[in-house]
Amino acid sequence: MIIKSILGKKTRSTALFIEIVLVTIIGWLIIEPVAVNTTTALIPAGYDHDRLVMVTIEYLDSESPLYVKSDKKADKESLYGNLLRMIRDREGVEKATFTYYQSFEMNGRSSNGIEADSTYKEKGIDDIGFSMSCIEFMPNTDFFQTFGIKDVNGNIFQEPEMGEGSYIISRSVAKALFPDSTAIGKEIYPPSEWRPYSTTVAGVTADMPYVKGDGRIGTYFTSRDFEGWTMPHTVTMRLREGVNPRKFIENLTTDLPQYRSGNLYLTHPVYMSDKRDEIFAPKQRELTQKWMIVAFFLINVLLGVAGTFYVQCKTRIPDAGVMRAFGAPRRKVVWSIVGEALVTTILGWLIGSIIYLIYLKYQGFPMETDASPIIRYLRPVWHDTKLGRYSIIGGIILLLLLVTSALGAWLPARKVGRVPIVDSLRDE
């Protein structure tokens, strides 16, 4: 009956069919990158950003009236240590640690290139090179406990003893470099001309992105101390359970003049969750724009389907009257019209998808991704393979089209189904 109804109204059905084909093709173009980028944005941070507050460490200018001349002779370690102790003693703070420019949600970044174990080539991975981003920390300052970084078993990571050239690496890096054995104590980089010692693994953490939206990327942790040229850039504090971070920042801002150590002082407290959103903001705007385009085309489908069936309302009233006269309930009348829209949608989606996949074949099936081949192998997600990516994207498009088409047909179908039998048969 549905097929006969579609064929009996070829002009309007064809127009609706073509519209759905076009929207399907456009949907493939738009929804694929939106779905991939949304998945990447939803990768967990890997640390407790919702309990962290960060303050910047600044140094008074020599022209400042508050400048302490004797500070030049003071021990850097004691000056920085005083600041950290004052923050740790503040009410509401559970733990606090120093952080550097190369840390979570920071603009500074350093990455090292490395190759995975050669046995992965036997598994069909030709490109085994990948990069890992550096995160600096000061040992014995509760860095991992403050951030709430987990080990590979999901427990809070316990900081190991760090010798010269020791790295703490993330799980995917460990699996890439040492697939058949534990990574602890193994050599990452051999000695070289500019580094007379080898680099070894001191510990393994869970995987985590360097910044929000980074995707599946390897990370490693290296220790810094007060003897190097780089001084801590910020103090990051972990708040106790139940402490409101925004209220805490408000009170801390008022009390900041109290936090001075020599010529060092604290400024610009920021909630880590807000910092994550700030860093991700450019990508978020782009993602939001794409979702708005998706919504725009779905609304067009809704209006197009609804408009088509509203136009056909008068011509469908006699058909509905005949069905009602032979005992069909209103629900069957409504769902026959909705079923017609759904069948048209499925056929339009099928043709549109075939056209787009043929286009992709000639383009070589380009696949946007957030990770290198070896990391994709170790941490697979739905969009890493052609089958997974295109079946799920196609399913999402079909589901969205079916929902909007059903709603667009159901609105006018209710009007047709409620017409009294006598009125609907009058023309007959």
Short mmCIF file of C-alpha atoms in Angstrom, two decimals:
data_model
loop_
_atom_site.label_atom_id
_atom_site.label_comp_id
_atom_site.label_asym_id
_atom_site.label_seq_id
_atom_site.Cartn_x
_atom_site.Cartn_y
_atom_site.Cartn_z
CA MET A 1 0.00 0.00 0.00
CA ILE A 2 2.87 2.37 0.88
CA ILE A 3 4.69 1.65 -2.38
CA LYS A 4 1.49 2.19 -4.39
CA SER A 5 0.90 5.49 -2.58
CA ILE A 6 4.45 6.67 -3.41
CA LEU A 7 4.09 5.67 -7.08
CA GLY A 8 0.64 7.27 -7.26
CA LYS A 9 2.08 10.66 -6.29
CA LYS A 10 5.24 10.58 -8.40
CA THR A 11 5.77 14.32 -8.73
CA ARG A 12 5.73 15.17 -5.04
CA SER A 13 7.42 11.92 -4.03
CA THR A 14 10.23 12.50 -6.52
CA ALA A 15 10.83 16.01 -5.22
CA LEU A 16 11.00 14.73 -1.64
CA PHE A 17 13.24 11.84 -2.71
CA ILE A 18 15.72 14.16 -4.45
CA GLU A 19 15.78 16.45 -1.41
CA ILE A 20 16.65 13.55 0.89
CA VAL A 21 19.37 12.32 -1.51
CA LEU A 22 20.97 15.78 -1.51
CA VAL A 23 20.69 16.15 2.26
CA THR A 24 22.25 12.68 2.69
CA ILE A 25 25.27 13.65 0.57
CA ILE A 26 25.66 16.93 2.44
CA GLY A 27 25.21 15.05 5.71
CA TRP A 28 28.12 12.76 4.84
CA LEU A 29 30.31 15.79 4.10
CA ILE A 30 29.41 17.54 7.36
CA ILE A 31 28.69 14.84 9.93
CA GLU A 32 31.84 12.78 9.36
CA PRO A 33 34.31 15.46 10.58
CA VAL A 34 31.83 16.60 13.25
CA ALA A 35 31.51 13.08 14.67
CA VAL A 36 35.27 12.45 14.57
CA ASN A 37 36.14 15.80 16.19
CA THR A 38 33.40 15.41 18.81
CA THR A 39 34.78 11.99 19.75
CA THR A 40 38.26 13.48 20.08
CA ALA A 41 36.97 16.34 22.24
CA LEU A 42 35.26 13.85 24.58
CA ILE A 43 38.46 11.91 25.38
CA PRO A 44 38.83 12.05 29.20
CA ALA A 45 41.47 14.39 30.59
CA GLY A 46 43.10 11.67 32.66
CA TYR A 47 43.44 13.91 35.72
CA ASP A 48 41.07 15.67 38.15
CA HIS A 49 40.81 19.08 36.46
CA ASP A 50 37.52 19.81 38.24
CA ARG A 51 39.37 20.03 41.59
CA LEU A 52 42.41 22.03 40.46
CA VAL A 53 43.18 25.73 40.76
CA MET A 54 46.32 27.23 39.26
CA VAL A 55 48.13 30.47 40.18
CA THR A 56 50.98 32.07 38.26
CA ILE A 57 54.34 32.80 39.89
CA GLU A 58 55.70 36.27 39.04
CA TYR A 59 58.89 38.12 39.96
CA LEU A 60 58.93 41.75 41.04
CA ASP A 61 60.65 44.20 38.73
CA SER A 62 63.74 45.89 40.19
CA GLU A 63 62.00 49.25 39.75
CA SER A 64 59.08 48.22 41.95
CA PRO A 65 58.89 49.95 45.37
CA LEU A 66 58.30 46.50 46.90
CA TYR A 67 61.46 45.05 45.38
CA VAL A 68 63.75 43.35 47.94
CA LYS A 69 67.40 43.85 47.03
CA SER A 70 68.62 41.18 49.40
CA ASP A 71 66.53 38.65 47.46
CA LYS A 72 69.33 38.31 44.89
CA LYS A 73 71.41 36.43 47.44
CA ALA A 74 68.54 34.30 48.68
CA ASP A 75 68.34 30.63 47.87
CA LYS A 76 65.85 30.03 45.04
CA GLU A 77 64.74 26.73 46.49
CA SER A 78 63.80 28.28 49.83
CA LEU A 79 61.96 31.22 48.20
CA TYR A 80 59.87 28.95 46.00
CA GLY A 81 59.44 26.50 48.87
CA ASN A 82 57.98 29.24 51.07
CA LEU A 83 55.33 30.01 48.45
CA LEU A 84 54.39 26.36 48.13
CA ARG A 85 54.12 25.90 51.91
CA MET A 86 51.89 28.97 52.25
CA ILE A 87 49.53 27.61 49.58
CA ARG A 88 49.48 24.17 51.16
CA ASP A 89 48.54 25.71 54.50
CA ARG A 90 45.54 27.54 53.05
CA GLU A 91 42.14 26.30 54.15
CA GLY A 92 40.47 24.16 51.51
CA VAL A 93 43.72 23.01 49.86
CA GLU A 94 44.38 19.27 49.95
CA LYS A 95 47.67 19.23 48.02
CA ALA A 96 49.78 21.62 45.96
CA THR A 97 52.70 21.31 43.55
CA PHE A 98 54.87 23.31 41.15
CA THR A 99 54.15 23.22 37.41
CA TYR A 100 56.05 24.45 34.39
CA TYR A 101 55.33 25.92 30.96
CA GLN A 102 55.40 22.40 29.57
CA SER A 103 52.46 20.91 31.41
CA PHE A 104 48.74 20.19 31.05
CA GLU A 105 46.72 22.85 29.22
CA MET A 106 49.80 25.05 28.69
CA ASN A 107 50.70 26.85 25.47
CA GLY A 108 54.31 25.68 25.62
CA ARG A 109 55.08 22.26 24.19
CA SER A 110 58.03 20.03 23.46
CA SER A 111 57.72 16.70 21.68
CA ASN A 112 60.16 13.87 21.00
CA GLY A 113 59.94 11.62 17.98
CA ILE A 114 60.52 7.90 18.46
CA GLU A 115 59.84 4.60 16.72
CA ALA A 116 57.84 1.73 18.14
CA ASP A 117 59.21 -1.79 18.42
CA SER A 118 60.02 -3.26 15.01
CA THR A 119 57.77 -6.30 15.65
CA TYR A 120 54.77 -4.09 14.85
CA LYS A 121 55.85 -4.07 11.19
CA GLU A 122 55.13 -7.79 11.14
CA LYS A 123 51.56 -6.93 12.16
CA GLY A 124 51.09 -4.79 9.05
CA ILE A 125 51.99 -1.36 10.46
CA ASP A 126 54.52 0.15 8.06
CA ASP A 127 54.79 3.54 9.78
CA ILE A 128 55.83 2.84 13.37
CA GLY A 129 57.04 6.36 14.15
CA PHE A 130 55.13 8.53 16.61
CA SER A 131 55.68 11.52 18.89
CA MET A 132 55.26 11.97 22.63
CA SER A 133 54.70 15.29 24.36
CA CYS A 134 56.85 16.29 27.33
CA ILE A 135 55.35 17.18 30.72
CA GLU A 136 57.81 18.63 33.23
CA PHE A 137 57.39 18.26 36.97
CA MET A 138 59.38 18.81 40.15
CA PRO A 139 60.02 15.55 42.00
CA ASN A 140 58.90 15.04 45.59
CA THR A 141 56.28 17.82 45.41
CA ASP A 142 53.17 15.59 45.18
CA PHE A 143 52.76 16.33 41.46
CA PHE A 144 50.91 13.12 40.53
CA GLN A 145 48.78 13.11 43.69
CA THR A 146 47.83 16.76 43.18
CA PHE A 147 46.65 16.17 39.63
CA GLY A 148 45.07 12.82 40.45
CA ILE A 149 46.99 11.02 37.69
CA LYS A 150 46.29 7.29 37.56
CA ASP A 151 48.54 4.31 36.92
CA VAL A 152 47.72 1.57 34.40
CA ASN A 153 45.51 -0.18 36.99
CA GLY A 154 43.38 2.89 37.72
CA ASN A 155 45.00 3.74 41.07
CA ILE A 156 46.70 7.02 41.94
CA PHE A 157 50.19 6.90 40.44
CA GLN A 158 52.97 6.65 43.01
CA GLU A 159 55.98 8.72 42.02
CA PRO A 160 59.11 6.55 41.70
CA GLU A 161 62.71 7.53 42.35
CA MET A 162 63.91 9.55 39.35
CA GLY A 163 67.53 9.20 38.31
CA GLU A 164 69.31 11.29 35.70
CA GLY A 165 67.69 10.64 32.34
CA SER A 166 64.67 8.81 33.76
CA TYR A 167 61.27 9.21 32.12
CA ILE A 168 57.78 8.31 33.25
CA ILE A 169 55.81 7.33 30.15
CA SER A 170 52.12 6.84 29.37
CA ARG A 171 50.64 3.42 28.77
CA SER A 172 50.41 3.63 24.97
CA VAL A 173 54.07 4.70 24.74
CA ALA A 174 55.08 1.74 26.93
CA LYS A 175 53.08 -0.71 24.78
CA ALA A 176 54.54 0.76 21.59
CA LEU A 177 58.15 0.52 22.77
CA PHE A 178 57.98 -2.70 24.80
CA PRO A 179 55.06 -4.83 23.56
CA ASP A 180 56.17 -8.12 25.13
CA SER A 181 57.60 -7.04 28.48
CA THR A 182 57.36 -4.54 31.28
CA ALA A 183 58.76 -1.10 30.49
CA ILE A 184 60.20 -0.33 33.94
CA GLY A 185 63.97 -0.02 33.80
CA LYS A 186 64.15 -0.40 30.01
CA GLU A 187 66.13 1.95 27.78
CA ILE A 188 64.20 4.47 25.66
CA TYR A 189 67.09 6.41 24.12
CA PRO A 190 70.71 5.18 24.05
CA PRO A 191 73.61 7.50 24.93
CA SER A 192 74.53 10.03 22.26
CA GLU A 193 77.06 12.80 21.58
CA TRP A 194 74.96 15.44 23.33
CA ARG A 195 73.67 13.12 26.07
CA PRO A 196 76.31 10.85 27.62
CA TYR A 197 73.76 8.72 29.48
CA SER A 198 70.87 6.53 28.33
CA THR A 199 67.23 7.38 29.00
CA THR A 200 65.29 4.73 30.92
CA VAL A 201 61.73 4.17 32.10
CA ALA A 202 61.02 4.85 35.77
CA GLY A 203 57.22 4.40 35.69
CA VAL A 204 54.11 4.05 33.55
CA THR A 205 50.91 6.12 33.89
CA ALA A 206 47.51 5.86 32.26
CA ASP A 207 47.03 7.61 28.91
CA MET A 208 46.03 11.27 28.87
CA PRO A 209 46.02 14.09 26.29
CA TYR A 210 48.38 17.03 26.71
CA VAL A 211 45.56 19.52 26.14
CA LYS A 212 41.83 19.11 25.54
CA GLY A 213 41.17 18.15 21.93
CA ASP A 214 44.66 16.70 21.44
CA GLY A 215 43.32 13.22 20.90
CA ARG A 216 45.26 10.03 21.47
CA ILE A 217 48.81 11.24 21.85
CA GLY A 218 51.71 9.78 23.79
CA THR A 219 53.09 11.66 26.79
CA TYR A 220 56.15 11.38 28.99
CA PHE A 221 57.12 13.04 32.26
CA THR A 222 60.58 14.39 32.99
CA SER A 223 61.76 15.89 36.27
CA ARG A 224 63.15 19.39 36.87
CA ASP A 225 64.88 20.85 39.91
CA PHE A 226 66.09 24.23 41.13
CA GLU A 227 69.54 23.76 39.66
CA GLY A 228 68.38 24.06 36.06
CA TRP A 229 67.70 27.23 34.10
CA THR A 230 63.92 26.72 34.08
CA MET A 231 62.03 27.81 37.18
CA PRO A 232 58.47 26.74 38.06
CA HIS A 233 55.89 28.83 36.23
CA THR A 234 52.81 28.12 38.35
CA VAL A 235 51.56 26.54 41.54
CA THR A 236 48.70 24.08 41.07
CA MET A 237 46.57 23.19 44.06
CA ARG A 238 44.09 20.38 44.58
CA LEU A 239 41.01 21.41 46.53
CA ARG A 240 39.44 19.26 49.20
CA GLU A 241 36.21 17.42 48.52
CA GLY A 242 33.19 19.72 48.66
CA VAL A 243 35.13 22.98 48.24
CA ASN A 244 33.52 25.29 45.66
CA PRO A 245 36.37 26.19 43.27
CA ARG A 246 34.86 29.49 42.11
CA LYS A 247 34.23 30.67 45.66
CA PHE A 248 37.73 29.52 46.58
CA ILE A 249 39.24 31.57 43.70
CA GLU A 250 37.20 34.61 44.72
CA ASN A 251 38.54 34.45 48.29
CA LEU A 252 42.08 33.66 47.14
CA THR A 253 42.11 36.68 44.81
CA THR A 254 41.34 38.93 47.79
CA ASP A 255 44.16 37.37 49.84
CA LEU A 256 46.83 37.19 47.10
CA PRO A 257 48.89 40.14 48.48
CA GLN A 258 49.68 37.91 51.46
CA TYR A 259 51.40 35.34 49.29
CA ARG A 260 54.91 36.71 48.76
CA SER A 261 58.33 35.19 49.20
CA GLY A 262 61.15 37.64 48.62
CA ASN A 263 60.45 39.09 45.18
CA LEU A 264 58.23 36.19 44.21
CA TYR A 265 54.47 36.66 44.32
CA LEU A 266 51.33 34.93 43.06
CA THR A 267 48.78 36.25 40.59
CA HIS A 268 45.97 35.26 38.20
CA PRO A 269 44.26 32.31 39.91
CA VAL A 270 42.35 30.22 37.38
CA TYR A 271 40.11 27.17 37.57
CA MET A 272 41.69 24.33 35.56
CA SER A 273 38.37 23.36 33.97
CA ASP A 274 38.04 26.94 32.69
CA LYS A 275 41.62 26.82 31.38
CA ARG A 276 40.81 23.62 29.48
CA ASP A 277 37.79 25.28 27.91
CA GLU A 278 39.85 28.37 27.05
CA ILE A 279 42.54 26.32 25.30
CA PHE A 280 39.87 24.34 23.43
CA ALA A 281 37.78 27.43 22.56
CA PRO A 282 38.96 27.83 18.90
CA LYS A 283 38.22 24.18 18.16
CA GLN A 284 34.95 24.43 20.10
CA ARG A 285 33.79 27.36 17.95
CA GLU A 286 34.58 25.43 14.79
CA LEU A 287 32.81 22.35 16.12
CA THR A 288 29.76 24.39 17.16
CA GLN A 289 29.54 25.96 13.70
CA LYS A 290 29.55 22.52 12.10
CA TRP A 291 26.84 21.27 14.45
CA MET A 292 24.75 24.34 13.58
CA ILE A 293 25.09 23.47 9.87
CA VAL A 294 24.01 19.90 10.65
CA ALA A 295 20.98 21.24 12.54
CA PHE A 296 20.17 23.58 9.67
CA PHE A 297 19.96 20.75 7.14
CA LEU A 298 17.98 18.53 9.50
CA ILE A 299 15.46 21.33 10.00
CA ASN A 300 15.23 21.62 6.21
CA VAL A 301 14.45 17.92 6.00
CA LEU A 302 11.78 18.29 8.69
CA LEU A 303 10.16 21.25 6.93
CA GLY A 304 10.48 19.60 3.52
CA VAL A 305 8.82 16.37 4.61
CA ALA A 306 6.15 18.18 6.63
CA GLY A 307 5.47 20.60 3.75
CA THR A 308 5.16 17.79 1.23
CA PHE A 309 2.62 15.91 3.32
CA TYR A 310 0.73 19.05 4.32
CA VAL A 311 0.27 19.83 0.63
CA GLN A 312 -1.04 16.31 0.09
CA CYS A 313 -3.46 16.45 3.04
CA LYS A 314 -6.59 17.15 0.99
CA THR A 315 -5.80 14.43 -1.54
CA ARG A 316 -5.22 11.92 1.27
CA ILE A 317 -8.48 12.56 3.11
CA PRO A 318 -10.58 10.34 0.76
CA ASP A 319 -8.00 7.54 1.04
CA ALA A 320 -8.14 7.83 4.81
CA GLY A 321 -11.96 7.74 4.69
CA VAL A 322 -11.94 4.52 2.71
CA MET A 323 -9.51 2.93 5.18
CA ARG A 324 -11.60 4.10 8.14
CA ALA A 325 -14.82 2.85 6.48
CA PHE A 326 -13.31 -0.62 6.19
CA GLY A 327 -12.42 -0.63 9.88
CA ALA A 328 -8.88 0.78 9.93
CA PRO A 329 -8.18 2.64 13.19
CA ARG A 330 -6.84 6.18 13.16
CA ARG A 331 -3.43 4.93 14.23
CA LYS A 332 -3.12 2.80 11.09
CA VAL A 333 -4.03 5.77 8.90
CA VAL A 334 -1.41 7.92 10.60
CA TRP A 335 1.31 5.31 10.44
CA SER A 336 0.64 4.51 6.79
CA ILE A 337 1.54 8.13 5.98
CA VAL A 338 4.53 8.06 8.34
CA GLY A 339 5.62 4.74 6.81
CA GLU A 340 5.52 6.34 3.36
CA ALA A 341 7.87 9.07 4.56
CA LEU A 342 10.20 6.52 6.16
CA VAL A 343 10.39 4.36 3.03
CA THR A 344 11.13 7.42 0.92
CA THR A 345 13.81 8.46 3.41
CA ILE A 346 15.49 5.04 3.43
CA LEU A 347 15.58 4.92 -0.37
CA GLY A 348 16.91 8.49 -0.57
CA TRP A 349 19.54 7.77 2.09
CA LEU A 350 20.62 4.61 0.28
CA ILE A 351 21.07 6.33 -3.09
CA GLY A 352 22.75 9.37 -1.51
CA SER A 353 25.16 7.18 0.45
CA ILE A 354 26.09 5.15 -2.64
CA ILE A 355 26.82 8.34 -4.57
CA TYR A 356 29.01 9.71 -1.76
CA LEU A 357 30.91 6.44 -1.25
CA ILE A 358 31.65 6.31 -4.99
CA TYR A 359 33.02 9.84 -4.67
CA LEU A 360 35.15 8.77 -1.67
CA LYS A 361 36.53 5.83 -3.64
CA TYR A 362 37.87 8.18 -6.31
CA GLN A 363 39.32 10.38 -3.55
CA GLY A 364 41.14 7.43 -1.99
CA PHE A 365 38.96 7.32 1.14
CA PRO A 366 40.70 10.16 3.04
CA MET A 367 40.29 9.55 6.77
CA GLU A 368 40.80 12.40 9.22
CA THR A 369 42.40 11.11 12.39
CA ASP A 370 43.88 12.25 15.70
CA ALA A 371 46.68 9.71 16.10
CA SER A 372 49.59 8.01 14.37
CA PRO A 373 49.14 4.48 12.96
CA ILE A 374 50.86 2.79 15.91
CA ILE A 375 48.75 4.66 18.47
CA ARG A 376 45.58 3.84 16.51
CA TYR A 377 46.58 0.18 16.63
CA LEU A 378 47.12 0.29 20.39
CA ARG A 379 44.11 2.48 21.26
CA PRO A 380 41.51 1.78 18.54
CA VAL A 381 38.26 3.74 18.29
CA TRP A 382 35.32 3.50 15.93
CA HIS A 383 36.66 5.88 13.24
CA ASP A 384 40.05 4.16 12.76
CA THR A 385 38.81 1.67 10.13
CA LYS A 386 36.80 2.29 6.96
CA LEU A 387 34.16 -0.25 7.96
CA GLY A 388 33.71 1.19 11.44
CA ARG A 389 33.80 4.81 10.33
CA TYR A 390 31.45 4.65 7.34
CA SER A 391 28.97 2.22 8.86
CA ILE A 392 28.58 4.33 12.01
CA ILE A 393 28.47 7.65 10.15
CA GLY A 394 25.94 6.21 7.71
CA GLY A 395 23.88 4.89 10.62
CA ILE A 396 23.93 8.29 12.34
CA ILE A 397 22.78 10.04 9.16
CA LEU A 398 20.01 7.48 8.59
CA LEU A 399 18.82 7.74 12.20
CA LEU A 400 18.71 11.54 12.08
CA LEU A 401 16.86 11.50 8.76
CA LEU A 402 14.35 8.91 9.97
CA VAL A 403 13.60 10.87 13.14
CA THR A 404 13.09 14.17 11.30
CA SER A 405 11.11 12.52 8.48
CA ALA A 406 8.84 10.66 10.91
CA LEU A 407 8.17 13.87 12.82
CA GLY A 408 7.61 15.82 9.59
CA ALA A 409 5.05 13.27 8.35
CA TRP A 410 3.40 12.66 11.71
CA LEU A 411 2.31 16.29 12.14
CA PRO A 412 0.10 16.43 9.00
CA ALA A 413 -0.84 12.74 9.33
CA ARG A 414 -2.57 13.47 12.63
CA LYS A 415 -4.78 16.01 10.85
CA VAL A 416 -5.76 13.49 8.16
CA GLY A 417 -6.44 10.74 10.70
CA ARG A 418 -8.81 12.92 12.74
CA VAL A 419 -11.14 13.80 9.85
CA PRO A 420 -14.62 12.22 10.42
CA ILE A 421 -15.44 9.26 8.12
CA VAL A 422 -18.55 10.97 6.68
CA ASP A 423 -16.55 14.13 5.73
CA SER A 424 -13.69 12.13 4.28
CA LEU A 425 -16.06 10.08 2.04
CA ARG A 426 -18.22 13.02 0.88
CA ASP A 427 -16.20 13.58 -2.31
CA GLU A 428 -16.26 9.89 -3.08
#
